[in-house]
């Protein structure tokens, strides 16, 4: 039976728009919300928001089966292609689009680059299943991306935001991101949920079994990511009441390079894999892993480094708003390409 997108995931774009509207409404009804935010902060960290961001990252990382990693080394061709697409092609493509479309708005440009550097570990399984991709390879690639993300995200942010624009003669603006702040954010908002997810998986499978963990526990915690994301958006937009007139056009400005990125990244990935004679099921797994992004991490880092009402954090929110409808269309494209270029039995 063809898998279907769950109700909550299918209408994610709608939920995000509603969360924006609720946040703006609350900001206008309760203008003292900014003071309340400060009262609930410890230094530059807002406690409720930090809890929400960590909870947002926990379910995807609890789903990752890290025991698959040793198998990655057995298929060097597929893993090599995936690493190249994710960590070279994807990052360079998003950087190029950010510079091309938003170089005169460096805050938005920085937010888009942060998204490009955060490789997808959450929704890939959904898109892969819908496109009839190889689930084991998708899970394996997600595990690999999770480890790479923890190890390299801080360095890549420093490279793509602090170094490359200047080296390429693009630094007509003053944008600099502290690698110390990014590293701290990655350790808190990716490291803590990673540890919690890893320990949950290890101890619960040991005591309850793998079948119970995958069939009972994971479905129970999966919606937490969406609820925490919507909570973050409501909080962010409650502080944006004064910018409501600017927001629609800003959404369009950010959405255009994102749409181009998703479409180009998918087709580049798909046809590179096809040229290398990768079977369709693995092709779909690699292509959707390369096309998606970890918006949760980009939002968490943006808020931690630049602040909850920063333009960078706003760009992070636009990401999933655009991703869901575009990736649903790309799933349909993938199934059409399967019929056109592969035997139906492949």
Coordinates of C-alpha atoms in Angstrom, one line a residue:
X1 CA 0.0 0.0 0.0
X2 CA 1.3 3.5 -1.0
X3 CA 2.3 5.4 2.3
X4 CA 0.5 8.7 2.9
X5 CA 1.7 11.8 4.6
X6 CA 0.3 12.1 8.1
X7 CA -2.4 14.7 8.7
X8 CA -0.1 16.9 10.9
X9 CA 2.8 16.8 8.4
X10 CA 0.6 17.3 5.3
X11 CA -0.8 20.6 6.6
X12 CA 2.5 21.8 8.2
X13 CA 2.5 24.9 6.0
X14 CA -1.0 25.8 7.3
X15 CA 0.0 25.2 10.9
X16 CA 3.0 27.5 10.5
X17 CA 0.9 30.3 9.0
X18 CA -1.6 29.9 11.9
X19 CA 1.3 30.0 14.5
X20 CA 2.6 33.2 12.9
X21 CA -0.9 34.8 13.0
X22 CA -1.5 33.7 16.6
X23 CA 2.0 35.0 17.6
X24 CA 1.3 38.4 16.0
X25 CA -2.1 38.5 17.6
X26 CA -0.7 37.8 21.0
X27 CA 2.0 40.4 20.5
X28 CA -0.6 43.1 19.8
X29 CA -2.9 42.0 22.6
X30 CA -0.1 41.6 25.1
X31 CA 2.6 44.1 24.2
X32 CA 4.3 43.4 27.5
X33 CA 5.4 39.9 26.2
X34 CA 8.9 41.2 25.6
X35 CA 9.4 42.0 29.3
X36 CA 8.0 38.6 30.2
X37 CA 10.6 37.0 27.8
X38 CA 13.4 38.9 29.6
X39 CA 12.1 37.8 33.0
X40 CA 12.3 34.1 31.9
X41 CA 15.9 34.4 30.6
X42 CA 19.2 33.3 32.0
X43 CA 21.8 35.6 30.5
X44 CA 21.0 35.6 26.7
X45 CA 19.2 32.2 27.0
X46 CA 15.4 32.2 27.3
X47 CA 14.6 29.1 29.4
X48 CA 11.1 28.1 27.9
X49 CA 12.4 28.7 24.4
X50 CA 15.6 26.6 25.1
X51 CA 13.5 23.7 26.4
X52 CA 11.2 24.0 23.3
X53 CA 14.2 24.0 20.9
X54 CA 15.8 20.9 22.6
X55 CA 12.4 19.1 22.5
X56 CA 12.1 20.0 18.8
X57 CA 15.4 18.2 18.0
X58 CA 14.9 15.2 20.3
X59 CA 12.4 13.0 18.3
X60 CA 14.3 13.0 15.0
X61 CA 17.5 12.1 16.8
X62 CA 15.7 9.4 18.9
X63 CA 14.6 7.8 15.5
X64 CA 18.1 7.4 14.2
X65 CA 19.5 3.9 14.3
X66 CA 23.2 4.5 14.8
X67 CA 23.9 0.7 14.7
X68 CA 23.5 1.0 10.9
X69 CA 26.7 3.2 10.6
X70 CA 29.1 0.2 10.2
X71 CA 27.1 -0.9 7.1
X72 CA 27.7 2.5 5.5
X73 CA 31.3 1.5 4.8
X74 CA 30.2 -1.5 2.7
X75 CA 28.6 0.6 -0.1
X76 CA 31.3 3.2 -0.7
X77 CA 29.8 4.4 -4.0
X78 CA 26.4 5.3 -2.5
X79 CA 27.9 6.8 0.6
X80 CA 30.4 8.8 -1.4
X81 CA 27.7 10.2 -3.6
X82 CA 25.6 11.2 -0.6
X83 CA 28.4 12.9 1.2
X84 CA 29.4 14.8 -1.9
X85 CA 25.8 16.0 -2.6
X86 CA 25.1 16.9 1.1
X87 CA 28.3 18.5 2.2
X88 CA 29.7 20.0 -1.0
X89 CA 27.0 20.4 -3.6
X90 CA 24.2 21.3 -1.2
X91 CA 26.2 23.7 0.9
X92 CA 27.8 25.5 -2.1
X93 CA 24.4 25.7 -3.9
X94 CA 22.6 27.3 -1.0
X95 CA 25.5 29.7 -0.4
X96 CA 25.4 30.7 -4.1
X97 CA 21.7 31.3 -4.0
X98 CA 21.9 33.3 -0.7
X99 CA 24.6 35.6 -2.2
X100 CA 22.7 35.9 -5.5
X101 CA 19.3 36.8 -4.1
X102 CA 20.1 38.3 -0.7
X103 CA 23.6 39.8 -0.8
X104 CA 22.1 43.3 -0.1
X105 CA 20.2 41.9 2.9
X106 CA 23.1 40.2 4.8
X107 CA 21.0 39.1 7.8
X108 CA 18.6 37.2 5.6
X109 CA 21.6 35.9 3.5
X110 CA 23.2 34.6 6.7
X111 CA 20.0 32.9 7.7
X112 CA 19.8 31.1 4.4
X113 CA 23.4 30.0 4.6
X114 CA 22.7 28.5 8.1
X115 CA 19.9 26.5 6.6
X116 CA 22.1 25.2 3.7
X117 CA 24.7 24.0 6.2
X118 CA 22.2 22.0 8.3
X119 CA 21.5 18.7 6.5
X120 CA 18.2 17.0 6.9
X121 CA 17.7 14.3 9.6
X122 CA 14.0 14.6 10.3
X123 CA 11.6 14.5 7.3
X124 CA 13.8 12.5 5.0
X125 CA 12.1 9.2 6.0
X126 CA 8.7 10.7 5.2
X127 CA 9.7 11.9 1.7
X128 CA 11.7 8.7 1.0
X129 CA 8.8 6.4 2.0
X130 CA 6.3 8.4 -0.2
X131 CA 8.7 8.2 -3.1
X132 CA 9.2 4.4 -2.6
X133 CA 12.9 4.8 -1.7
X134 CA 15.1 2.4 0.2
X135 CA 14.2 2.9 3.9
X136 CA 17.4 1.2 5.2
X137 CA 19.6 3.5 3.1
X138 CA 17.7 6.6 4.1
X139 CA 18.1 5.7 7.8
X140 CA 21.8 4.9 7.2
X141 CA 22.3 8.3 5.5
X142 CA 20.5 10.1 8.3
X143 CA 22.7 8.5 10.9
X144 CA 25.7 9.6 8.9
X145 CA 24.5 13.2 8.5
X146 CA 23.7 13.4 12.3
X147 CA 27.3 12.6 13.1
X148 CA 28.7 14.9 10.4
X149 CA 26.5 17.7 11.6
X150 CA 27.7 17.5 15.2
X151 CA 31.3 17.3 14.1
X152 CA 31.4 20.0 11.3
X153 CA 28.5 22.5 11.6
X154 CA 30.4 25.0 13.7
X155 CA 33.4 24.9 11.3
X156 CA 31.2 25.2 8.2
X157 CA 29.4 28.2 9.6
X158 CA 32.7 29.9 10.2
X159 CA 33.9 29.0 6.7
X160 CA 30.8 30.0 4.7
X161 CA 29.9 33.1 6.7
X162 CA 33.1 34.5 8.1
X163 CA 35.7 33.4 5.5
X164 CA 34.3 32.7 2.0
X165 CA 32.4 36.0 1.4
X166 CA 35.5 38.0 2.2
X167 CA 37.8 35.7 0.1
X168 CA 35.3 36.0 -2.9
X169 CA 35.2 39.8 -2.6
X170 CA 31.5 39.7 -1.5
X171 CA 32.0 41.2 2.0
X172 CA 30.5 44.7 1.4
X173 CA 28.7 44.2 4.7
X174 CA 29.8 43.5 8.3
X175 CA 28.6 39.9 9.0
X176 CA 30.6 37.8 11.4
X177 CA 29.5 34.8 13.4
X178 CA 31.3 33.7 16.5
X179 CA 32.4 30.1 16.1
X180 CA 32.4 29.8 19.9
X181 CA 28.7 30.8 20.0
X182 CA 27.8 28.4 17.2
X183 CA 29.7 25.6 18.8
X184 CA 27.9 26.2 22.1
X185 CA 24.6 26.3 20.4
X186 CA 25.3 23.0 18.5
X187 CA 26.4 21.3 21.8
X188 CA 23.2 22.5 23.5
X189 CA 20.6 22.2 20.8
X190 CA 22.0 19.3 18.9
X191 CA 24.4 17.6 21.3
X192 CA 21.9 17.3 24.2
X193 CA 19.0 15.9 22.2
X194 CA 21.5 13.6 20.3
X195 CA 22.7 12.2 23.7
X196 CA 19.1 11.9 25.0
X197 CA 18.0 10.2 21.7
X198 CA 20.9 7.8 21.7
X199 CA 20.4 6.8 25.4
X200 CA 16.6 6.5 24.9
X201 CA 17.1 4.2 22.0
X202 CA 19.8 2.1 23.7
X203 CA 18.0 1.6 27.1
X204 CA 14.4 1.3 25.8
X205 CA 15.3 -1.2 23.1
X206 CA 17.3 -3.1 25.7
X207 CA 14.4 -3.2 28.1
X208 CA 11.3 -3.2 25.8
X209 CA 12.6 -4.5 22.5
X210 CA 13.1 -2.9 19.1
X211 CA 9.5 -3.6 17.9
X212 CA 8.0 -1.8 20.9
X213 CA 10.4 1.1 20.4
X214 CA 9.6 1.6 16.8
X215 CA 5.9 0.9 16.9
X216 CA 4.9 2.5 20.3
X217 CA 7.5 4.9 21.6
X218 CA 8.5 6.7 18.3
X219 CA 4.9 7.4 17.2
X220 CA 4.2 8.8 20.7
X221 CA 7.2 11.3 20.7
X222 CA 7.1 12.2 16.9
X223 CA 4.5 15.0 17.2
X224 CA 6.7 16.8 19.9
X225 CA 8.9 18.2 17.1
X226 CA 5.9 19.9 15.4
X227 CA 4.4 21.2 18.7
X228 CA 7.8 22.6 19.8
X229 CA 8.3 24.2 16.3
X230 CA 4.9 25.9 16.5
X231 CA 5.5 27.0 20.1
X232 CA 8.8 28.6 18.9
X233 CA 7.1 30.3 16.0
X234 CA 4.3 31.7 18.2
X235 CA 6.9 33.1 20.6
X236 CA 9.0 34.6 17.8
X237 CA 6.1 36.3 16.1
X238 CA 4.6 37.6 19.3
X239 CA 7.6 39.9 19.3
X240 CA 7.1 40.9 15.6
X241 CA 3.8 42.8 15.8
X242 CA 5.5 46.1 14.7
X243 CA 6.8 44.5 11.5
X244 CA 3.6 42.8 10.3
X245 CA 3.4 45.0 7.1
X246 CA 6.9 44.0 6.1
X247 CA 6.5 40.3 6.7
X248 CA 4.6 39.1 3.6
X249 CA 7.2 40.5 1.1
X250 CA 10.0 39.2 3.3
X251 CA 8.5 35.7 3.2
X252 CA 8.5 35.9 -0.7
X253 CA 12.1 37.2 -0.7
X254 CA 13.3 34.2 1.3
X255 CA 11.0 31.6 -0.3
X256 CA 12.2 32.2 -3.9
X257 CA 15.8 31.0 -3.4
X258 CA 14.6 28.2 -1.2
X259 CA 12.2 26.9 -3.9
X260 CA 15.0 27.1 -6.5
X261 CA 17.3 25.3 -4.1
X262 CA 14.9 22.4 -3.4
X263 CA 14.2 21.9 -7.2
X264 CA 17.8 22.2 -8.4
X265 CA 19.1 20.0 -5.6
X266 CA 16.6 17.2 -6.3
X267 CA 17.3 17.2 -10.0
X268 CA 21.0 17.4 -9.7
X269 CA 21.0 14.5 -7.2
X270 CA 18.6 12.4 -9.1
X271 CA 20.4 12.7 -12.5
X272 CA 23.9 12.3 -11.0
X273 CA 22.7 9.0 -9.4
X274 CA 21.0 7.9 -12.6
X275 CA 24.2 8.6 -14.6
X276 CA 26.2 6.5 -12.1
X277 CA 23.6 3.7 -12.5
X278 CA 22.4 3.8 -8.9
X279 CA 19.1 1.8 -8.6
X280 CA 15.9 3.9 -8.1
X281 CA 15.3 3.0 -4.5
X282 CA 18.7 4.1 -3.4
X283 CA 18.6 7.1 -5.8
X284 CA 15.4 8.3 -4.1
X285 CA 17.0 7.9 -0.6
X286 CA 20.1 9.8 -1.6
X287 CA 18.2 12.5 -3.5
X288 CA 15.7 13.3 -0.8
X289 CA 18.4 13.2 1.9
X290 CA 20.4 15.8 -0.1
X291 CA 17.4 17.9 -0.9
X292 CA 16.0 18.4 2.6
X293 CA 17.4 20.6 5.4
X294 CA 17.5 20.5 9.2
X295 CA 15.5 23.7 9.8
X296 CA 15.2 22.9 13.5
X297 CA 18.9 23.2 13.9
X298 CA 19.1 26.4 11.8
X299 CA 16.3 28.0 13.9
X300 CA 18.0 26.9 17.2
X301 CA 21.4 28.3 16.2
X302 CA 19.9 31.5 14.8
X303 CA 17.9 32.2 17.9
X304 CA 20.9 31.3 20.2
X305 CA 23.4 33.4 18.3
X306 CA 21.4 36.3 16.9
X307 CA 18.3 36.4 19.1
X308 CA 14.7 35.3 19.0
X309 CA 13.4 38.2 16.9
X310 CA 16.4 38.3 14.5
X311 CA 16.1 38.2 10.7
X312 CA 18.2 35.0 10.7
X313 CA 15.6 33.2 12.9
X314 CA 12.8 34.5 10.7
X315 CA 14.5 32.9 7.7
X316 CA 14.7 29.6 9.6
X317 CA 10.9 29.6 10.1
X318 CA 10.3 30.2 6.4
X319 CA 12.2 27.0 5.6
X320 CA 9.6 24.4 6.6
X321 CA 6.8 26.7 5.4
X322 CA 8.2 26.3 1.9
X323 CA 9.7 22.8 2.2
X324 CA 6.5 20.8 2.7
X325 CA 4.5 21.8 -0.4
X326 CA 7.6 21.8 -2.6
X327 CA 8.8 18.4 -1.4
X328 CA 5.3 16.9 -1.8
X329 CA 5.5 18.0 -5.5
X330 CA 9.0 16.6 -5.8
X331 CA 7.8 13.2 -4.5
X332 CA 5.3 13.1 -7.4
X333 CA 8.1 14.1 -9.8
X334 CA 10.3 11.3 -8.4
X335 CA 7.6 8.7 -9.0
X336 CA 7.1 10.0 -12.5
X337 CA 10.8 9.8 -13.2
X338 CA 10.8 6.3 -11.9
X339 CA 8.3 5.3 -14.5
X340 CA 10.2 7.2 -17.2
X341 CA 13.8 6.1 -16.6
X342 CA 13.6 2.9 -14.5
X343 CA 11.8 -0.4 -14.9
X344 CA 8.7 -0.5 -12.7
X345 CA 10.2 -3.5 -10.9
X346 CA 13.5 -1.7 -10.1

